[in-house]
PDB file of C-alpha atoms and ligand atoms in Angstrom:
ATOM      1  CA  MET A   1      13.341   0.732  15.274  1.00 95.00           C
ATOM      2  CA  ARG A   2      10.226   2.613  14.250  1.00 97.00           C
ATOM      3  CA  TYR A   3       8.817   1.918  10.822  1.00 98.00           C
ATOM      4  CA  GLY A   4       6.348   3.928   8.756  1.00 98.00           C
ATOM      5  CA  ILE A   5       3.982   1.757   6.689  1.00 98.00           C
ATOM      6  CA  ILE A   6       2.950   3.395   3.413  1.00 98.00           C
ATOM      7  CA  SER A   7       0.981   1.182   1.032  1.00 98.00           C
ATOM      8  CA  ASP A   8      -1.013   1.767  -2.151  1.00 98.00           C
ATOM      9  CA  ILE A   9       0.235   5.293  -2.715  1.00 98.00           C
ATOM     10  CA  HIS A  10      -1.192   5.288  -6.247  1.00 98.00           C
ATOM     11  CA  SER A  11       0.507   8.419  -7.587  1.00 98.00           C
ATOM     12  CA  ASN A  12      -1.202  10.600  -4.985  1.00 98.00           C
ATOM     13  CA  TRP A  13       1.585  13.001  -4.055  1.00 98.00           C
ATOM     14  CA  LYS A  14      -0.617  15.217  -1.864  1.00 98.00           C
ATOM     15  CA  ALA A  15      -1.547  12.214   0.290  1.00 98.00           C
ATOM     16  CA  LEU A  16       1.990  10.780   0.403  1.00 98.00           C
ATOM     17  CA  SER A  17       3.589  14.103   1.352  1.00 98.00           C
ATOM     18  CA  ALA A  18       1.047  14.670   4.149  1.00 98.00           C
ATOM     19  CA  VAL A  19       1.818  11.228   5.605  1.00 98.00           C
ATOM     20  CA  LEU A  20       5.578  11.706   5.270  1.00 98.00           C
ATOM     21  CA  ASP A  21       5.367  15.090   7.006  1.00 98.00           C
ATOM     22  CA  VAL A  22       4.014  13.318  10.088  1.00 98.00           C
ATOM     23  CA  LEU A  23       6.481  10.426   9.879  1.00 98.00           C
ATOM     24  CA  ASP A  24       9.418  12.836   9.399  1.00 97.00           C
ATOM     25  CA  LYS A  25       8.440  14.838  12.488  1.00 97.00           C
ATOM     26  CA  GLU A  26       8.335  11.612  14.472  1.00 95.00           C
ATOM     27  CA  LYS A  27      11.702  10.615  12.999  1.00 92.00           C
ATOM     28  CA  VAL A  28      10.779   7.069  11.974  1.00 97.00           C
ATOM     29  CA  ASP A  29      13.871   5.025  11.091  1.00 97.00           C
ATOM     30  CA  ARG A  30      12.606   3.200   8.038  1.00 97.00           C
ATOM     31  CA  HIS A  31       9.673   2.961   5.638  1.00 98.00           C
ATOM     32  CA  LEU A  32       7.858  -0.169   4.439  1.00 98.00           C
ATOM     33  CA  CYS A  33       5.836  -0.092   1.229  1.00 98.00           C
ATOM     34  CA  PRO A  34       3.820  -3.173   0.225  1.00 98.00           C
ATOM     35  CA  GLY A  35       3.385  -1.996  -3.369  1.00 98.00           C
ATOM     36  CA  ASP A  36       1.265   0.061  -5.769  1.00 98.00           C
ATOM     37  CA  LEU A  37       3.277   3.242  -5.920  1.00 98.00           C
ATOM     38  CA  VAL A  38       1.511   4.268  -9.144  1.00 98.00           C
ATOM     39  CA  GLY A  39      -1.868   4.018 -10.915  1.00 97.00           C
ATOM     40  CA  TYR A  40      -5.080   6.049 -10.386  1.00 97.00           C
ATOM     41  CA  GLY A  41      -3.396   9.370  -9.503  1.00 98.00           C
ATOM     42  CA  ALA A  42      -1.571  12.077 -11.423  1.00 98.00           C
ATOM     43  CA  ASP A  43       1.895  12.188  -9.822  1.00 98.00           C
ATOM     44  CA  PRO A  44       3.619   8.887 -10.616  1.00 98.00           C
ATOM     45  CA  ASN A  45       7.150  10.241 -11.009  1.00 98.00           C
ATOM     46  CA  ARG A  46       7.119  12.288  -7.837  1.00 98.00           C
ATOM     47  CA  CYS A  47       5.800   9.370  -5.785  1.00 98.00           C
ATOM     48  CA  VAL A  48       8.316   6.849  -7.162  1.00 98.00           C
ATOM     49  CA  GLU A  49      11.166   9.332  -6.699  1.00 98.00           C
ATOM     50  CA  GLU A  50      10.190   9.894  -3.080  1.00 98.00           C
ATOM     51  CA  VAL A  51       9.997   6.172  -2.332  1.00 98.00           C
ATOM     52  CA  ARG A  52      13.420   5.725  -3.955  1.00 98.00           C
ATOM     53  CA  ARG A  53      14.839   8.636  -1.927  1.00 97.00           C
ATOM     54  CA  LEU A  54      13.567   7.078   1.298  1.00 96.00           C
ATOM     55  CA  SER A  55      15.301   3.760   0.526  1.00 92.00           C
ATOM     56  CA  CYS A  56      11.975   2.240   1.401  1.00 96.00           C
ATOM     57  CA  LEU A  57      11.630  -1.547   1.676  1.00 98.00           C
ATOM     58  CA  THR A  58       9.267  -2.001  -1.273  1.00 98.00           C
ATOM     59  CA  VAL A  59       7.616  -4.856  -3.166  1.00 98.00           C
ATOM     60  CA  LEU A  60       5.881  -4.926  -6.533  1.00 98.00           C
ATOM     61  CA  GLY A  61       2.176  -4.085  -6.796  1.00 98.00           C
ATOM     62  CA  ASN A  62      -0.072  -5.006  -9.721  1.00 98.00           C
ATOM     63  CA  HIS A  63      -0.240  -1.381 -10.949  1.00 98.00           C
ATOM     64  CA  ASP A  64       3.555  -1.100 -10.683  1.00 98.00           C
ATOM     65  CA  SER A  65       3.909  -4.292 -12.697  1.00 98.00           C
ATOM     66  CA  VAL A  66       1.708  -2.996 -15.521  1.00 98.00           C
ATOM     67  CA  ALA A  67       3.279   0.489 -15.448  1.00 98.00           C
ATOM     68  CA  ALA A  68       6.739  -1.077 -15.819  1.00 97.00           C
ATOM     69  CA  GLY A  69       5.599  -3.282 -18.704  1.00 96.00           C
ATOM     70  CA  ARG A  70       5.970  -6.565 -16.820  1.00 96.00           C
ATOM     71  CA  GLU A  71       2.360  -7.476 -17.605  1.00 95.00           C
ATOM     72  CA  GLU A  72      -0.596  -6.097 -19.563  1.00 95.00           C
ATOM     73  CA  PRO A  73      -3.680  -4.506 -17.926  1.00 93.00           C
ATOM     74  CA  THR A  74      -6.035  -7.152 -19.316  1.00 91.00           C
ATOM     75  CA  TYR A  75      -8.004  -7.503 -16.059  1.00 91.00           C
ATOM     76  CA  PHE A  76      -8.083  -3.761 -15.210  1.00 94.00           C
ATOM     77  CA  ASN A  77     -11.383  -1.873 -15.285  1.00 94.00           C
ATOM     78  CA  PRO A  78     -11.562   0.902 -17.933  1.00 94.00           C
ATOM     79  CA  HIS A  79     -10.700   3.730 -15.464  1.00 93.00           C
ATOM     80  CA  ALA A  80      -7.672   1.897 -14.105  1.00 94.00           C
ATOM     81  CA  ARG A  81      -6.579   0.904 -17.594  1.00 94.00           C
ATOM     82  CA  LYS A  82      -6.774   4.431 -18.975  1.00 95.00           C
ATOM     83  CA  THR A  83      -4.703   5.744 -16.083  1.00 96.00           C
ATOM     84  CA  ILE A  84      -2.071   3.018 -16.232  1.00 97.00           C
ATOM     85  CA  GLU A  85      -1.626   3.592 -19.977  1.00 96.00           C
ATOM     86  CA  TRP A  86      -1.120   7.310 -19.263  1.00 97.00           C
ATOM     87  CA  THR A  87       1.302   6.365 -16.452  1.00 98.00           C
ATOM     88  CA  ARG A  88       3.336   4.248 -18.860  1.00 97.00           C
ATOM     89  CA  GLU A  89       3.681   7.253 -21.151  1.00 97.00           C
ATOM     90  CA  VAL A  90       4.763   9.762 -18.520  1.00 98.00           C
ATOM     91  CA  LEU A  91       6.883   7.519 -16.290  1.00 98.00           C
ATOM     92  CA  GLU A  92      10.554   8.466 -16.549  1.00 98.00           C
ATOM     93  CA  GLY A  93      13.111   5.795 -17.395  1.00 97.00           C
ATOM     94  CA  GLU A  94      14.770   5.536 -13.980  1.00 98.00           C
ATOM     95  CA  ASN A  95      11.418   5.311 -12.237  1.00 98.00           C
ATOM     96  CA  ARG A  96      10.203   2.642 -14.643  1.00 98.00           C
ATOM     97  CA  GLY A  97      13.466   0.758 -14.084  1.00 98.00           C
ATOM     98  CA  TYR A  98      12.980   0.911 -10.313  1.00 98.00           C
ATOM     99  CA  LEU A  99       9.465  -0.535 -10.567  1.00 98.00           C
ATOM    100  CA  LYS A 100      10.582  -3.155 -13.057  1.00 98.00           C
ATOM    101  CA  GLU A 101      13.172  -4.556 -10.630  1.00 98.00           C
ATOM    102  CA  LEU A 102      10.934  -4.683  -7.548  1.00 98.00           C
ATOM    103  CA  PRO A 103      10.653  -8.169  -5.989  1.00 98.00           C
ATOM    104  CA  MET A 104       7.329  -9.884  -5.258  1.00 98.00           C
ATOM    105  CA  LYS A 105       8.289 -10.562  -1.638  1.00 98.00           C
ATOM    106  CA  ARG A 106      10.806  -9.197   0.823  1.00 98.00           C
ATOM    107  CA  ASN A 107      11.492  -9.750   4.494  1.00 95.00           C
ATOM    108  CA  GLU A 108      13.127  -7.788   7.250  1.00 94.00           C
ATOM    109  CA  GLY A 109      13.152  -8.025  11.031  1.00 92.00           C
ATOM    110  CA  GLY A 110      10.703 -10.924  11.159  1.00 95.00           C
ATOM    111  CA  TRP A 111       8.205  -9.291   8.788  1.00 98.00           C
ATOM    112  CA  LEU A 112       7.276 -10.423   5.291  1.00 98.00           C
ATOM    113  CA  LEU A 113       6.135  -7.841   2.742  1.00 98.00           C
ATOM    114  CA  VAL A 114       3.931  -8.784  -0.200  1.00 98.00           C
ATOM    115  CA  HIS A 115       1.369  -6.781  -2.188  1.00 98.00           C
ATOM    116  CA  ALA A 116      -1.520  -9.249  -2.444  1.00 98.00           C
ATOM    117  CA  THR A 117      -1.006 -12.701  -0.857  1.00 98.00           C
ATOM    118  CA  PRO A 118       2.018 -14.731   0.279  1.00 98.00           C
ATOM    119  CA  SER A 119       0.572 -17.932  -1.262  1.00 98.00           C
ATOM    120  CA  GLU A 120       0.368 -16.707  -4.869  1.00 98.00           C
ATOM    121  CA  PRO A 121       1.715 -13.149  -4.957  1.00 97.00           C
ATOM    122  CA  GLU A 122       1.660 -12.911  -8.747  1.00 96.00           C
ATOM    123  CA  ALA A 123      -2.060 -13.832  -8.936  1.00 96.00           C
ATOM    124  CA  TRP A 124      -3.109 -10.607  -7.158  1.00 97.00           C
ATOM    125  CA  HIS A 125      -5.825 -12.174  -4.999  1.00 97.00           C
ATOM    126  CA  TYR A 126      -7.675 -10.002  -2.454  1.00 97.00           C
ATOM    127  CA  ILE A 127      -7.729 -10.719   1.296  1.00 98.00           C
ATOM    128  CA  LEU A 128     -11.025  -9.159   2.358  1.00 96.00           C
ATOM    129  CA  SER A 129     -12.282 -11.602   5.001  1.00 96.00           C
ATOM    130  CA  GLU A 130     -11.071 -13.464   8.049  1.00 96.00           C
ATOM    131  CA  ASP A 131     -11.584 -16.817   6.284  1.00 97.00           C
ATOM    132  CA  ARG A 132      -9.588 -15.743   3.258  1.00 97.00           C
ATOM    133  CA  GLY A 133      -6.844 -14.376   5.503  1.00 98.00           C
ATOM    134  CA  ALA A 134      -6.653 -17.534   7.621  1.00 98.00           C
ATOM    135  CA  ARG A 135      -5.818 -19.585   4.520  1.00 98.00           C
ATOM    136  CA  GLU A 136      -2.644 -17.547   4.004  1.00 98.00           C
ATOM    137  CA  PHE A 137      -0.953 -18.354   7.332  1.00 98.00           C
ATOM    138  CA  PRO A 138       0.583 -21.670   6.174  1.00 98.00           C
ATOM    139  CA  HIS A 139       2.254 -19.730   3.341  1.00 98.00           C
ATOM    140  CA  PHE A 140       4.567 -17.563   5.447  1.00 98.00           C
ATOM    141  CA  ASN A 141       6.981 -18.257   8.293  1.00 97.00           C
ATOM    142  CA  GLU A 142       7.510 -14.738   9.603  1.00 97.00           C
ATOM    143  CA  GLY A 143       5.707 -13.353  12.644  1.00 97.00           C
ATOM    144  CA  VAL A 144       3.956 -10.704  10.571  1.00 98.00           C
ATOM    145  CA  CYS A 145       2.916 -10.648   6.921  1.00 98.00           C
ATOM    146  CA  LEU A 146       2.340  -7.063   5.775  1.00 98.00           C
ATOM    147  CA  PHE A 147       0.225  -6.712   2.647  1.00 98.00           C
ATOM    148  CA  GLY A 148      -1.746  -4.095   0.682  1.00 98.00           C
ATOM    149  CA  HIS A 149      -3.894  -4.292  -2.483  1.00 98.00           C
ATOM    150  CA  THR A 150      -7.358  -4.153  -0.856  1.00 98.00           C
ATOM    151  CA  HIS A 151      -7.083  -0.557   0.455  1.00 98.00           C
ATOM    152  CA  TYR A 152      -8.756  -1.633   3.738  1.00 97.00           C
ATOM    153  CA  PRO A 153      -7.050  -1.616   7.151  1.00 97.00           C
ATOM    154  CA  PHE A 154      -7.042  -5.227   8.381  1.00 97.00           C
ATOM    155  CA  LEU A 155      -5.394  -7.157  11.193  1.00 98.00           C
ATOM    156  CA  LEU A 156      -5.873 -10.885  11.680  1.00 98.00           C
ATOM    157  CA  ALA A 157      -4.073 -12.717  14.509  1.00 98.00           C
ATOM    158  CA  GLN A 158      -3.333 -16.422  14.810  1.00 98.00           C
ATOM    159  CA  GLY A 159      -2.615 -17.143  18.479  1.00 96.00           C
ATOM    160  CA  PRO A 160      -2.958 -20.015  20.961  1.00 95.00           C
ATOM    161  CA  GLY A 161      -6.744 -19.541  20.901  1.00 92.00           C
ATOM    162  CA  GLY A 162      -7.045 -19.647  17.114  1.00 96.00           C
ATOM    163  CA  PHE A 163      -7.813 -16.830  14.675  1.00 98.00           C
ATOM    164  CA  LYS A 164      -9.060 -13.433  15.768  1.00 96.00           C
ATOM    165  CA  SER A 165      -9.781 -10.257  13.784  1.00 96.00           C
ATOM    166  CA  LEU A 166      -8.537  -7.251  15.715  1.00 96.00           C
ATOM    167  CA  ARG A 167     -10.303  -3.899  15.590  1.00 94.00           C
ATOM    168  CA  GLY A 168      -9.052  -0.540  16.769  1.00 94.00           C
ATOM    169  CA  ASN A 169      -6.140   1.788  16.125  1.00 96.00           C
ATOM    170  CA  LYS A 170      -3.345   0.589  18.384  1.00 97.00           C
ATOM    171  CA  PHE A 171      -2.269  -3.002  18.913  1.00 97.00           C
ATOM    172  CA  HIS A 172       0.354  -4.842  20.920  1.00 97.00           C
ATOM    173  CA  LEU A 173       1.980  -7.727  19.037  1.00 97.00           C
ATOM    174  CA  GLU A 174       2.167 -10.815  21.256  1.00 96.00           C
ATOM    175  CA  PRO A 175       5.208 -13.123  21.036  1.00 94.00           C
ATOM    176  CA  ASP A 176       3.173 -16.349  20.658  1.00 96.00           C
ATOM    177  CA  THR A 177       0.955 -14.915  17.925  1.00 98.00           C
ATOM    178  CA  ARG A 178       1.374 -14.361  14.188  1.00 98.00           C
ATOM    179  CA  TYR A 179      -0.309 -11.616  12.203  1.00 98.00           C
ATOM    180  CA  LEU A 180      -1.604 -10.712   8.760  1.00 98.00           C
ATOM    181  CA  LEU A 181      -1.642  -6.933   8.571  1.00 98.00           C
ATOM    182  CA  ASN A 182      -2.786  -4.211   6.159  1.00 98.00           C
ATOM    183  CA  ALA A 183      -2.546  -0.553   7.221  1.00 98.00           C
ATOM    184  CA  GLY A 184      -4.840   0.646   4.401  1.00 98.00           C
ATOM    185  CA  SER A 185      -4.092   2.883   1.424  1.00 98.00           C
ATOM    186  CA  VAL A 186      -2.238   6.188   1.457  1.00 98.00           C
ATOM    187  CA  GLY A 187      -3.483   7.386  -1.910  1.00 98.00           C
ATOM    188  CA  GLN A 188      -6.949   5.889  -2.419  1.00 98.00           C
ATOM    189  CA  PRO A 189      -8.663   4.755   0.814  1.00 98.00           C
ATOM    190  CA  ARG A 190     -11.803   2.659   0.270  1.00 97.00           C
ATOM    191  CA  ASP A 191     -13.113   2.209   3.804  1.00 96.00           C
ATOM    192  CA  GLY A 192     -15.313   5.315   3.797  1.00 97.00           C
ATOM    193  CA  ASP A 193     -12.720   7.566   5.445  1.00 98.00           C
ATOM    194  CA  PRO A 194     -11.093   9.774   2.785  1.00 98.00           C
ATOM    195  CA  ARG A 195      -8.050  10.648   4.901  1.00 98.00           C
ATOM    196  CA  ALA A 196      -4.770   8.975   3.909  1.00 98.00           C
ATOM    197  CA  ALA A 197      -4.264   5.674   5.752  1.00 98.00           C
ATOM    198  CA  TYR A 198      -0.851   4.584   7.012  1.00 98.00           C
ATOM    199  CA  GLY A 199       0.739   2.715   9.898  1.00 98.00           C
ATOM    200  CA  VAL A 200       3.554   2.918  12.435  1.00 98.00           C
ATOM    201  CA  TYR A 201       5.341  -0.158  13.784  1.00 98.00           C
ATOM    202  CA  ASP A 202       7.615   0.090  16.811  1.00 97.00           C
ATOM    203  CA  SER A 203       9.800  -3.032  16.983  1.00 97.00           C
ATOM    204  CA  GLU A 204      10.924  -2.368  20.585  1.00 96.00           C
ATOM    205  CA  ALA A 205       7.531  -1.636  22.098  1.00 97.00           C
ATOM    206  CA  MET A 206       6.049  -4.262  19.719  1.00 97.00           C
ATOM    207  CA  THR A 207       3.163  -1.995  18.834  1.00 98.00           C
ATOM    208  CA  VAL A 208       1.394  -1.221  15.578  1.00 98.00           C
ATOM    209  CA  GLU A 209      -0.779   1.838  15.061  1.00 98.00           C
ATOM    210  CA  PHE A 210      -3.283   2.406  12.270  1.00 98.00           C
ATOM    211  CA  ARG A 211      -3.357   6.105  11.543  1.00 98.00           C
ATOM    212  CA  ARG A 212      -5.035   8.638   9.249  1.00 98.00           C
ATOM    213  CA  ALA A 213      -3.720  11.934   7.873  1.00 98.00           C
ATOM    214  CA  GLU A 214      -5.751  14.819   6.478  1.00 98.00           C
ATOM    215  CA  TYR A 215      -4.467  15.992   3.114  1.00 98.00           C
ATOM    216  CA  ASP A 216      -5.337  18.415   0.313  1.00 98.00           C
ATOM    217  CA  ILE A 217      -7.845  16.198  -1.516  1.00 98.00           C
ATOM    218  CA  ALA A 218      -9.098  19.047  -3.753  1.00 98.00           C
ATOM    219  CA  THR A 219      -5.648  19.542  -5.272  1.00 98.00           C
ATOM    220  CA  ALA A 220      -5.150  15.801  -5.825  1.00 98.00           C
ATOM    221  CA  GLN A 221      -8.537  15.747  -7.611  1.00 98.00           C
ATOM    222  CA  LYS A 222      -7.684  18.772  -9.752  1.00 98.00           C
ATOM    223  CA  LYS A 223      -4.423  17.155 -10.863  1.00 98.00           C
ATOM    224  CA  ILE A 224      -6.319  14.045 -11.992  1.00 98.00           C
ATOM    225  CA  LEU A 225      -8.769  16.143 -14.029  1.00 98.00           C
ATOM    226  CA  ASP A 226      -6.020  18.406 -15.434  1.00 98.00           C
ATOM    227  CA  ALA A 227      -4.151  15.298 -16.638  1.00 97.00           C
ATOM    228  CA  GLY A 228      -7.270  14.173 -18.508  1.00 97.00           C
ATOM    229  CA  LEU A 229      -7.745  11.111 -16.300  1.00 97.00           C
ATOM    230  CA  PRO A 230     -11.215   9.730 -15.439  1.00 97.00           C
ATOM    231  CA  ARG A 231     -13.427  11.998 -13.316  1.00 97.00           C
ATOM    232  CA  PHE A 232     -14.561   8.942 -11.335  1.00 96.00           C
ATOM    233  CA  LEU A 233     -11.028   8.539  -9.964  1.00 97.00           C
ATOM    234  CA  ALA A 234     -11.050  12.147  -8.734  1.00 97.00           C
ATOM    235  CA  GLU A 235     -14.525  11.952  -7.212  1.00 97.00           C
ATOM    236  CA  ARG A 236     -13.900   8.786  -5.223  1.00 97.00           C
ATOM    237  CA  LEU A 237     -11.037  10.444  -3.309  1.00 98.00           C
ATOM    238  CA  SER A 238     -13.375  12.774  -1.418  1.00 97.00           C
ATOM    239  CA  LYS A 239     -15.661   9.878  -0.502  1.00 96.00           C
ATOM    240  CA  GLY A 240     -12.937   7.420   0.501  1.00 96.00           C
ATOM    241  CA  VAL A 241     -14.454   4.611  -1.555  1.00 94.00           C
TER     242      VAL A 241
HETATM  243 ZN1   ZN B 301      -3.774  -0.623  -4.885  1.00 81.15          ZN
END
């Protein structure tokens, strides 16, 4: 099986469609989405509809939770809050219902999916360092825990020699090693590279690739401005921050 990993789409249809064009051409069998389909961008319905159409294995993100009315955006910054309130208004009933029913965790084929952390998924903690990541390993049993939320590609291995952060674009998953993995954000990358970030997992070859796709950033920005959403959210897309 080959899986496409599409996380933190954040209502950015231009980015999602560019990534799916590549994954469709390569005929991946299944899609994995560790949450945050909506928030920040201007195309929430189109993005949720596409994820539903793909029968993607999806978990709940914090923006999805607020958009669906499961929690209030009390801890959101003003830009995120303004956009999520707009998202609540425009989100169609079936799409809201889909988000509302998403589980916090899901597993398939020896992988666990969660948006933030396996230890306390509903607390929306951020795994941004090797130390923070290492503390999560006792909280999952699967070989790989796939997460999102930080918008940074990240791969931490726990093998016979201890913990090791892996850098690069293509990795071979070893049988005696467990992994904590984030393929970055499709719709709002924050690692300085504005191209959409996604991943490909091949369960036969046991490889994972971190990939980037060029997309029409100018149109995604224009849609944000045309919808009356914060200019800051448009500007950051071309910087990848
Ligand atoms: Zn996110």
